[in-house]
Coordinates of C-alpha atoms (C1' of nucleotides) in Angstrom, one line a residue:
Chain A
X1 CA 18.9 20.3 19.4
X2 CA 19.9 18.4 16.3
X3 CA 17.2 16.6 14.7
X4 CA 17.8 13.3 12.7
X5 CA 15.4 11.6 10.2
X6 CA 16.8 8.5 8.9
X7 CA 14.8 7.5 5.9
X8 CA 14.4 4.4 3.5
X9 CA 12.0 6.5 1.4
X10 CA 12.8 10.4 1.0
X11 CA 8.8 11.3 0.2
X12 CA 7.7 9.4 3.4
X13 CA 10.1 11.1 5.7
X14 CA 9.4 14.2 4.1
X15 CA 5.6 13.5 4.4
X16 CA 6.1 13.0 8.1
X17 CA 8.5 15.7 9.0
X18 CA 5.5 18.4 6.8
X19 CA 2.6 16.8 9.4
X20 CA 4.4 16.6 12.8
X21 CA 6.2 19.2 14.9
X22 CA 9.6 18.0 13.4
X23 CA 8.7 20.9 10.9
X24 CA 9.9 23.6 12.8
X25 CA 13.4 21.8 14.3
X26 CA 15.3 21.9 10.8
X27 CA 15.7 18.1 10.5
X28 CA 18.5 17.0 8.6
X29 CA 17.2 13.8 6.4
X30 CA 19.7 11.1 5.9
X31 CA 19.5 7.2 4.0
X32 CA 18.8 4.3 6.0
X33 CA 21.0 1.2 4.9
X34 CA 19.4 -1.9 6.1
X35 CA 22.3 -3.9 6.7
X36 CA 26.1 -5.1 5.3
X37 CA 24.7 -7.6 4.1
X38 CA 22.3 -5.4 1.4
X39 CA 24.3 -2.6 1.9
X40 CA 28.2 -2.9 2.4
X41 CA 29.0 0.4 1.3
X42 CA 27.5 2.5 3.6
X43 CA 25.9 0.5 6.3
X44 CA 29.1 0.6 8.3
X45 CA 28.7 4.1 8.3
X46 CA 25.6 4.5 10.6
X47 CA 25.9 5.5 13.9
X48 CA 26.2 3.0 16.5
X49 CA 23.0 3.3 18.7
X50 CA 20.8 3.4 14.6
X51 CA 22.6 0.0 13.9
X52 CA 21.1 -1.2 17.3
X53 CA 17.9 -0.8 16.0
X54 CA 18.4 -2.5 12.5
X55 CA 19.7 -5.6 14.2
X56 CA 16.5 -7.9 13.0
X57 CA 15.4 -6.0 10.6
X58 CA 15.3 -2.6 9.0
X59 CA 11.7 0.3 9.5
X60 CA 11.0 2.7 7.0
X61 CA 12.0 5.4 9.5
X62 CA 13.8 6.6 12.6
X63 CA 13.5 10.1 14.1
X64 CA 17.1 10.9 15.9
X65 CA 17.4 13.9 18.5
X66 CA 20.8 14.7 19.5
X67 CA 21.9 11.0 19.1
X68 CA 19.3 9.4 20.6
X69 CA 16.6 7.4 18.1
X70 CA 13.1 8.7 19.4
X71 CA 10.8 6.4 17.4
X72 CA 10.2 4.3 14.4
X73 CA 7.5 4.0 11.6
X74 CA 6.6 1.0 9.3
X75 CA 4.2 1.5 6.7
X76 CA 2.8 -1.7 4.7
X77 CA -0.3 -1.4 1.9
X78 CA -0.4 -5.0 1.3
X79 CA -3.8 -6.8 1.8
X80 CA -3.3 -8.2 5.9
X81 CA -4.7 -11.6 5.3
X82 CA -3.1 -14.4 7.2
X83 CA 0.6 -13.9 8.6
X84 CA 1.1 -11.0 5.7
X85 CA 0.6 -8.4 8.7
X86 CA 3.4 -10.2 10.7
X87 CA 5.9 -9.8 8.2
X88 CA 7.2 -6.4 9.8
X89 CA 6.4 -7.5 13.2
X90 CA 10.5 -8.0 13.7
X91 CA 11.6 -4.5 13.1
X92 CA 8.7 -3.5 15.7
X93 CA 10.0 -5.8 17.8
X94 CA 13.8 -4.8 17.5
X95 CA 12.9 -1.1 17.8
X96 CA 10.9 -1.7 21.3
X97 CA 13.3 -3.9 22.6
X98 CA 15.6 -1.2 22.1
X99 CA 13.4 1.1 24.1
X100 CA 11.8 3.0 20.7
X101 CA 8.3 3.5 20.5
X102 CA 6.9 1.8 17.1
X103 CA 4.3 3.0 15.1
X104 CA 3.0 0.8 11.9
X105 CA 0.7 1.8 9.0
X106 CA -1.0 -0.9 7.8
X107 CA -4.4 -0.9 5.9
X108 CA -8.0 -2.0 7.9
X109 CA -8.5 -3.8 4.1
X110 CA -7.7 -3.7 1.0
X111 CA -9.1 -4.4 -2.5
X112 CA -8.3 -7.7 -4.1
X113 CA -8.6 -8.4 -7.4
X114 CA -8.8 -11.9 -8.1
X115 CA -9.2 -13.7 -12.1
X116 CA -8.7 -10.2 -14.1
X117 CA -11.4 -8.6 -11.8
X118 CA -14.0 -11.1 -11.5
X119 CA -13.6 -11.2 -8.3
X120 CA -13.2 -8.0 -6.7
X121 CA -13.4 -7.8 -2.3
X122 CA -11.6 -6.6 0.4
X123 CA -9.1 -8.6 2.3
X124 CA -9.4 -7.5 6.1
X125 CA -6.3 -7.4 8.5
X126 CA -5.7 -10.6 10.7
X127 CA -6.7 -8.5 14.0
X128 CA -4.3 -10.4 15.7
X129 CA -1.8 -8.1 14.9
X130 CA -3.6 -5.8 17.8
X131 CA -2.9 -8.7 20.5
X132 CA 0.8 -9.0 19.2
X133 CA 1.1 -5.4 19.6
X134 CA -0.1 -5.2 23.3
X135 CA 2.1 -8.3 24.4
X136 CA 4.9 -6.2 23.3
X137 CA 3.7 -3.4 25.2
X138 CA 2.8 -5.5 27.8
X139 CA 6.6 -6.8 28.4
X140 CA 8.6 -3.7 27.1
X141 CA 6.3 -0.7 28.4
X142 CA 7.0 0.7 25.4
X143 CA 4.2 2.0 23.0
X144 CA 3.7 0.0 19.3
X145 CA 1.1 1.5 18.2
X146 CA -1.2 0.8 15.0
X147 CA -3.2 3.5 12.6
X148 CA -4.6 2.3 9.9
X149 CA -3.4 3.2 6.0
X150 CA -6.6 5.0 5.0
X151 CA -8.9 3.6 2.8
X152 CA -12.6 3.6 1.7
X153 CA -13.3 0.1 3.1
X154 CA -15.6 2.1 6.2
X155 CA -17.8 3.4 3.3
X156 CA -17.6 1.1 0.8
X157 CA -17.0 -2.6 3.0
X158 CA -19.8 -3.8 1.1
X159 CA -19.4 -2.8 -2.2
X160 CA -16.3 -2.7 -3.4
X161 CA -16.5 -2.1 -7.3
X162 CA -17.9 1.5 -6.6
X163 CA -15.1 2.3 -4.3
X164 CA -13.6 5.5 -5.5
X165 CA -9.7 4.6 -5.1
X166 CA -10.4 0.8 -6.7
X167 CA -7.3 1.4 -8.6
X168 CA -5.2 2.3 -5.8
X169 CA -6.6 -1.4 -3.7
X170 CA -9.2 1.0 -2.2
X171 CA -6.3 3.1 -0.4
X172 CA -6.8 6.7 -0.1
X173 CA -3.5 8.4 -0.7
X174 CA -2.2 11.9 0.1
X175 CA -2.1 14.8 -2.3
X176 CA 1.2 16.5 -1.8
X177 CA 2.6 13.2 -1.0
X178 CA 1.0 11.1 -3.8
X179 CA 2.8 7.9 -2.7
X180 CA 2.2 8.3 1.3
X181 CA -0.7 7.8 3.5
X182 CA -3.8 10.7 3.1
X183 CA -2.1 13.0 5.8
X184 CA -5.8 14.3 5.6
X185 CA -7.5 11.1 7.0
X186 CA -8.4 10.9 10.7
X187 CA -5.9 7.9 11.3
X188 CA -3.0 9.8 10.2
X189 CA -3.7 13.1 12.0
X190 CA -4.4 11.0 15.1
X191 CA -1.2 9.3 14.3
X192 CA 0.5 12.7 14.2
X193 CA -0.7 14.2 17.4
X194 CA 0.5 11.0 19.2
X195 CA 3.8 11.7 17.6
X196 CA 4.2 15.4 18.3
X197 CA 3.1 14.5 21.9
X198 CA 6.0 12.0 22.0
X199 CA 8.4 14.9 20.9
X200 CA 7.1 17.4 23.5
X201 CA 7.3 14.5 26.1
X202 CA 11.1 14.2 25.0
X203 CA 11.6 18.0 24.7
X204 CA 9.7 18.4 28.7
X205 CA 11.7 15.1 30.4
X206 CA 14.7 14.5 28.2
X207 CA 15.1 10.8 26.2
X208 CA 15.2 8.5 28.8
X209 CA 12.5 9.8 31.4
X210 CA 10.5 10.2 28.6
X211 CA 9.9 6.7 27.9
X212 CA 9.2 5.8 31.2
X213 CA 6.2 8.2 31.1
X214 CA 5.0 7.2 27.5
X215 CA 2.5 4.7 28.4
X216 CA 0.8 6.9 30.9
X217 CA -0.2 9.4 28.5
X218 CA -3.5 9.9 27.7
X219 CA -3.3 10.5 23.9
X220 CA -1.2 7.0 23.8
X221 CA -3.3 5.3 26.4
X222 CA -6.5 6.1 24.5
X223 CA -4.8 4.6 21.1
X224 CA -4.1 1.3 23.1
X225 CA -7.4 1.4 24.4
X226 CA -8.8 1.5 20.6
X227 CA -6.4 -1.5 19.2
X228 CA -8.0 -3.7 22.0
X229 CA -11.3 -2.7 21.4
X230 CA -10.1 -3.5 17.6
X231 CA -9.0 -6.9 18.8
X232 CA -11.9 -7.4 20.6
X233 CA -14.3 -6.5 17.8
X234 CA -12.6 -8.2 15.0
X235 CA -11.4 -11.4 16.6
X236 CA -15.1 -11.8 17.9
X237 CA -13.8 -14.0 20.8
X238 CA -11.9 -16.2 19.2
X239 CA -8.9 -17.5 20.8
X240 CA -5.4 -16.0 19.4
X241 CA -4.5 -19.9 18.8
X242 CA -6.9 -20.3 15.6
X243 CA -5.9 -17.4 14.3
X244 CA -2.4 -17.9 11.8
X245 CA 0.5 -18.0 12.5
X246 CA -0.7 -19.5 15.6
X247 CA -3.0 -22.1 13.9
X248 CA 0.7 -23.4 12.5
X249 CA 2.2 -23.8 16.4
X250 CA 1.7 -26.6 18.6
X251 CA 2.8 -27.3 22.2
X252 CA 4.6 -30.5 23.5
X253 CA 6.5 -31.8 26.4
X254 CA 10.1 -30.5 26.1
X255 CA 11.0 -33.8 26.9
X256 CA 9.8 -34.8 23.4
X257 CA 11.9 -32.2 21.8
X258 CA 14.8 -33.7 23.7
X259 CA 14.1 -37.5 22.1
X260 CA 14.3 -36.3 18.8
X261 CA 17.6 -33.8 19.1
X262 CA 18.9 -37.0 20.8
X263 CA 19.0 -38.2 17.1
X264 CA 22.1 -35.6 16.8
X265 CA 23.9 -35.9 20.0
X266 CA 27.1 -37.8 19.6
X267 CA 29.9 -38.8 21.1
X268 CA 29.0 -38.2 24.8
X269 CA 27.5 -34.8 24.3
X270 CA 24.8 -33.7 26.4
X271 CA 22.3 -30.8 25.7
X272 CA 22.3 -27.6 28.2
X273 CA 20.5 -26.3 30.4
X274 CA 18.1 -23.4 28.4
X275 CA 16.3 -26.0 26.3
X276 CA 15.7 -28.5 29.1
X277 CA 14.8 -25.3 32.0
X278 CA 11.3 -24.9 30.3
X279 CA 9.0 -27.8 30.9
X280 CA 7.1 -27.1 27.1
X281 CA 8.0 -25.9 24.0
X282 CA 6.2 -24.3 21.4
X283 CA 6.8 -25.5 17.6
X284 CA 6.2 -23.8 14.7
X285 CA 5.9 -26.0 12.0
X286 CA 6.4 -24.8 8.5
X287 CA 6.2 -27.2 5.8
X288 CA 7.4 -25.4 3.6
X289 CA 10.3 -24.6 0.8
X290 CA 12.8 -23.0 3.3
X291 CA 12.6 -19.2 2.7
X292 CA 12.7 -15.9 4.5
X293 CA 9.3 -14.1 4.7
X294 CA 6.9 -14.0 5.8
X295 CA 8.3 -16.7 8.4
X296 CA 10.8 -14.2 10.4
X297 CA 8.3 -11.8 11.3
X298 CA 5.7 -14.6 12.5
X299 CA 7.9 -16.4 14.2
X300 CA 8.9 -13.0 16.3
X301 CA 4.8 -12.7 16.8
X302 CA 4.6 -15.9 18.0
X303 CA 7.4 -15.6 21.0
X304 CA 5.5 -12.5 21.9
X305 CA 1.6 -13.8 21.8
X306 CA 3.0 -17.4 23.6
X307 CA 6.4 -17.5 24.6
X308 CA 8.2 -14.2 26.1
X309 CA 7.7 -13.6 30.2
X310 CA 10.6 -10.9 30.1
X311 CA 12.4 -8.3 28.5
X312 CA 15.2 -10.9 26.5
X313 CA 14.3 -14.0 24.4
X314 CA 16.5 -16.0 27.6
X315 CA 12.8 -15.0 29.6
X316 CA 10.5 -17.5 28.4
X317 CA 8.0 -19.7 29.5
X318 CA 8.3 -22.3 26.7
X319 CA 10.9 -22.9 24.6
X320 CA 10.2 -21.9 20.9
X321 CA 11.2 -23.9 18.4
X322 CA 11.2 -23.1 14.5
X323 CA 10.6 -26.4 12.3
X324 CA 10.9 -27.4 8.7
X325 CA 8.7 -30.2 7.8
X326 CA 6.1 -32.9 8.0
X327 CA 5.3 -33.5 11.5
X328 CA 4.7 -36.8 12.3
X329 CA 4.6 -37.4 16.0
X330 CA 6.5 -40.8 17.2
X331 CA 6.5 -42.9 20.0
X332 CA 10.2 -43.4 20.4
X333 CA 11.8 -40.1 18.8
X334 CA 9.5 -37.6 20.4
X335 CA 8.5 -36.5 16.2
X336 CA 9.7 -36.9 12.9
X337 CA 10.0 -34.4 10.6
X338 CA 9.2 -35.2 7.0
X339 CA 9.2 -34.7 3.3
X340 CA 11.9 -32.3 0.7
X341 CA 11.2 -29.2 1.1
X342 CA 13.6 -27.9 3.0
X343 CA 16.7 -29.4 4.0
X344 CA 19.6 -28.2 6.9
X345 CA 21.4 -27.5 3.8
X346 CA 19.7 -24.5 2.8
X347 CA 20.2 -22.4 5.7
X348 CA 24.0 -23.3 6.0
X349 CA 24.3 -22.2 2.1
X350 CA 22.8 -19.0 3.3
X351 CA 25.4 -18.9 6.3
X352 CA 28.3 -19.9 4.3
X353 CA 26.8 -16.8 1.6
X354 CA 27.2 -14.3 4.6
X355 CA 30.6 -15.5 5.4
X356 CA 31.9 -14.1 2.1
X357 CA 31.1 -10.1 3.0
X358 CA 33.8 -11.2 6.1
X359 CA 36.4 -8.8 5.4
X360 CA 38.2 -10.2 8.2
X361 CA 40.8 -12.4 6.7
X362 CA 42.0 -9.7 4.5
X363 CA 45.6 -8.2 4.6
X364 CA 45.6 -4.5 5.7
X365 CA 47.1 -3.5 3.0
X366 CA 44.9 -5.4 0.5
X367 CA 41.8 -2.7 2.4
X368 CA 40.9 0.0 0.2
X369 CA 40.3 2.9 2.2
X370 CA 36.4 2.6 3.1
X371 CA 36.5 -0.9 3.7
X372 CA 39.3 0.0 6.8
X373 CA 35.8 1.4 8.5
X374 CA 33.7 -1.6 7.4
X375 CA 36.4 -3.8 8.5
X376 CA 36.9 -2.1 12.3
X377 CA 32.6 -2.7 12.7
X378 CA 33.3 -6.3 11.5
X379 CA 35.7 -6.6 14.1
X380 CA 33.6 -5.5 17.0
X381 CA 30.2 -7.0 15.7
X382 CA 31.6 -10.1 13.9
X383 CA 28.7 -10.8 11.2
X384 CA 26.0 -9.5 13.2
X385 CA 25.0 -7.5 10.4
X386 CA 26.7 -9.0 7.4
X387 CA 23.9 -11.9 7.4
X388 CA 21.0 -11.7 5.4
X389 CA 17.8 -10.9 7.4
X390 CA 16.2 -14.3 7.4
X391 CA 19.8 -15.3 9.4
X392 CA 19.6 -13.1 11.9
X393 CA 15.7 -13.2 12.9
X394 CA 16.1 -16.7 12.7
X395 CA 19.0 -17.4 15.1
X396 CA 17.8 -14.6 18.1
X397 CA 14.1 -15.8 18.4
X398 CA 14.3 -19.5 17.5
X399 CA 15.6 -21.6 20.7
X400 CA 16.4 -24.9 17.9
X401 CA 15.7 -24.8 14.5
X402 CA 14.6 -28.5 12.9
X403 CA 14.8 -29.6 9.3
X404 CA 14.1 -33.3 8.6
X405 CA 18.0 -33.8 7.9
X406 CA 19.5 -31.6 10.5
X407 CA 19.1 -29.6 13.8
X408 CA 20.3 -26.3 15.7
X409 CA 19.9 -25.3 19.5
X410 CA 21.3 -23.4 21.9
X411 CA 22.7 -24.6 25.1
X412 CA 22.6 -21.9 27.3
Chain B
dT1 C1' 31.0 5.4 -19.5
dT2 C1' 27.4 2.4 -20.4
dT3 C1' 25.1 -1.9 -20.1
dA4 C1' 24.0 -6.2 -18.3
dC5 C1' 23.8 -9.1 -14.6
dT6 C1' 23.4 -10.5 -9.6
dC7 C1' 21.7 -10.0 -5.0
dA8 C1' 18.7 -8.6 -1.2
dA9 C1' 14.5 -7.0 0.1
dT10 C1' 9.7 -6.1 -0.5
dG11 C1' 5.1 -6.7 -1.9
dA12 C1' 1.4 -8.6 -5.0
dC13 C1' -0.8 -12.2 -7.0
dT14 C1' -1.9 -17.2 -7.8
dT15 C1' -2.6 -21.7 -6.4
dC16 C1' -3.3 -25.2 -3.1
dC17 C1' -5.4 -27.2 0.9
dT18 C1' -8.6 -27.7 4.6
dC19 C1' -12.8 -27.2 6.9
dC20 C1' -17.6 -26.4 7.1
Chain C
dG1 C1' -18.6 -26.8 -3.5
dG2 C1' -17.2 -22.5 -1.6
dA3 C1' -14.6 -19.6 1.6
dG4 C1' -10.7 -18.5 3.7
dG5 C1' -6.1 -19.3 5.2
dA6 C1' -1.5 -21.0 4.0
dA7 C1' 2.1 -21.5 0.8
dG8 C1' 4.4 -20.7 -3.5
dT9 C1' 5.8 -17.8 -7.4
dC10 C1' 6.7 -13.7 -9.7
dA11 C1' 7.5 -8.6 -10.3
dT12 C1' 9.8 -4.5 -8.9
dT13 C1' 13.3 -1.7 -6.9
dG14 C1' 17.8 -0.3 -5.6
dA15 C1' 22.6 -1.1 -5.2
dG16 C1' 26.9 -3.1 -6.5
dT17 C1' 30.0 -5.1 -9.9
dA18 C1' 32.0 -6.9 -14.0
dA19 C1' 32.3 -6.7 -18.8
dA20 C1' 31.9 -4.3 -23.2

DNA sequence: TTTACTCAATGACTTCCTCC
DNA sequence: GGAGGAAGTCATTGAGTAAA
């Protein structure tokens, strides 16, 4: 049995390989390149079935057994108020999809300093996070399961200034592994013993029966059980719609969505079948300067909290539609879309940028000898992973994207 | 060989806006 | 007016590359 752990930061994957069962298998620890597009001297060099996974977006770990990736772990410590918890949510996403359980670290609070410590409280985690989680669950049957980064926000909630790890945001960190998680802390050794009991599921059934079975187990049933409870306490009831990002969707006819694409159908041309098959559509309006977080990962969230009825982004019960703009509904052209921000322009410029890591209008002999490697990937995956992250999240979850000077969709 | 610069990604902090 | 959420800006890190 060769065990794999592919890394973005050695002390983390040493942290986890010292608490779990990986210990006593001799794992070999490798770098994680997150993409050609960061990375275009080694990424090519991944295996196959770990490129998979880094599709959307890259974790800070995969465990590997004989070839086959057996989970994945994200760790955040930044303060979860509004869609900051959802920034990741694309790499948990991609890694379930892919049949990989998730796990993500991410604190119950953290301190926040605010005008040089005159303001001193702890930001709490949007709980719906925990609802996003299950609805992944829900359609993949895969666990993503959350622990919380330790911290002294249980014992000190109220009082912040006398918390003992106020220089560290309130976050209790470990000894041996002064930049991880306190491996010492309930949530992490709860968080390994659902791990080892993934590996021993994997070492009874093999990979694939495995997963199948993962849901059933107690020690992973029990952990879901807690993130709803979690929901259920922190949300208090509300609905997941007034919680962000959802507070920046809202849901129209389709047909509206059809009037104002109309404005960009030329010549004839008709739009397919996908957009008009769904009788609503979800927007996500963004007015915004057109950027890359925290959008991605929220738009992900949203298709799973609103959208998603299957395993692929074609199984939806509403079309979901990313827009840049003012949105200013209109008799006559369904809506309008408003004001500078962002412009059509800026994600082509990002488009055209990926287009130049293309090897593949080069001259054999003008390869050097890596890039012959880099080149045969491009040739099977095109620029799958030579665009930037913001590129690729944006183009698999969004059905159209809208900018108030221009418009994509997909037909089919 | 060293240094400076660029790019991509990530995370933290500040500011703005809306609602009560 | 204050609280909290949303959006914008800035700092840091790591890797690659070109110039000195």
């Amino acid at each position: 049995m060769t065990v794999t752990i592919w890394y973005s930061t050695d002390e983390f994957a040493h942290f986890i390989a010292a608490n779990t069962s990986l210990r006593t298998s001799s794992p070999a620890f490798k770098k994680l390149y997150e993409s050609d597009a960061s990375n275009s001297k080694n990424f090519h060099a991944l295996p196959d079935h770990i490129k998979k996974i880094l599709y959307l977006d890259s974790p800070d770990l995969i465990v590997e057994i004989d070839s086959e990736p057996i989970f994945s772990i994200e760790v955040s410590t930044e303060a979860g108020t509004g869609h900051n918890a959802f920034q990741r949510f694309a790499r948990l996403a991609a890694s379930v999809e892919n049949g990989v359980p998730a796990f993500y670290i991410y604190p119950e609070a953290s301190i926040v300093e605010r005008n040089g410590g005159a303001s001193v409280r702890w930001d709490a985690i949007n709980p719906l996070i925990f609802h996003a989680m299950e609805q992944v669950m829900q359609v993949h049957s895969i666990p993503a399961l959350l622990y919380f980064f330790p911290s002294d926000y249980r014992s000190y909630g109220a009082n912040p200034k006398k918390a003992p790890n106020r220089p560290r945001k309130g976050l209790k960190h470990d000894v041996v592994y002064p930049a991880c998680p306190d491996g010492a802390d309930a949530e992490m050794t709860d968080m390994f013993t659902a791990i080892d009991q993934i590996l021993s599921l994997v070492g009874h059934h093999g990979v694939v029966r495995a997963r199948s079975r993962l849901l059933q187990d107690l020690i992973i049933r029990q952990r879901r059980t807690y993130m709803q409870a979690e929901y259920a306490a922190k949300a208090g009831g509300q609905s997941p719609n007034t919680m962000s990002p959802m507070t920046s969707t809202k849901r129209v006819q389709t047909s509206e969505l059809l009037k104002h694409l109309s404005a960009y159908c030329k010549d004839g041309y008709r739009i397919g079948n996908l957009l008009r098959s769904r009788e609503e559509t979800i927007i996500y309006s963004v007015n915004a300067k057109y950027r890359g977080d925290p959008y991605p990962g929220s738009l992900a969230a949203i298709d799973y909290i609103g959208c998603r009825q299957g395993m692929t982004f074609e199984e939806r019960k509403y079309n979901l539609v990313l827009a840049w703009g003012e949105y200013e509904e209109h008799p006559q052209k369904g809506f309008l879309l408003g004001g500078r921000k962002a412009t059509v322009k800026d994600f082509i410029r990002e488009v055209k940028a990926s287009e130049s890591r293309n090897i593949l209008g080069r001259r054999f002999s003008s390869l050097s000898s890596w890039e012959i490697p880099r080149y045969y990937m491009q040739v099977r995956y095109g620029s799958t992973f030579s665009k930037n992250k913001q590129v690729r999240i944006y183009a698999y979850f969004a059905d159209a994207m809208l900018f108030p000077d221009g418009a994509l969709w997909r037909d089919g």
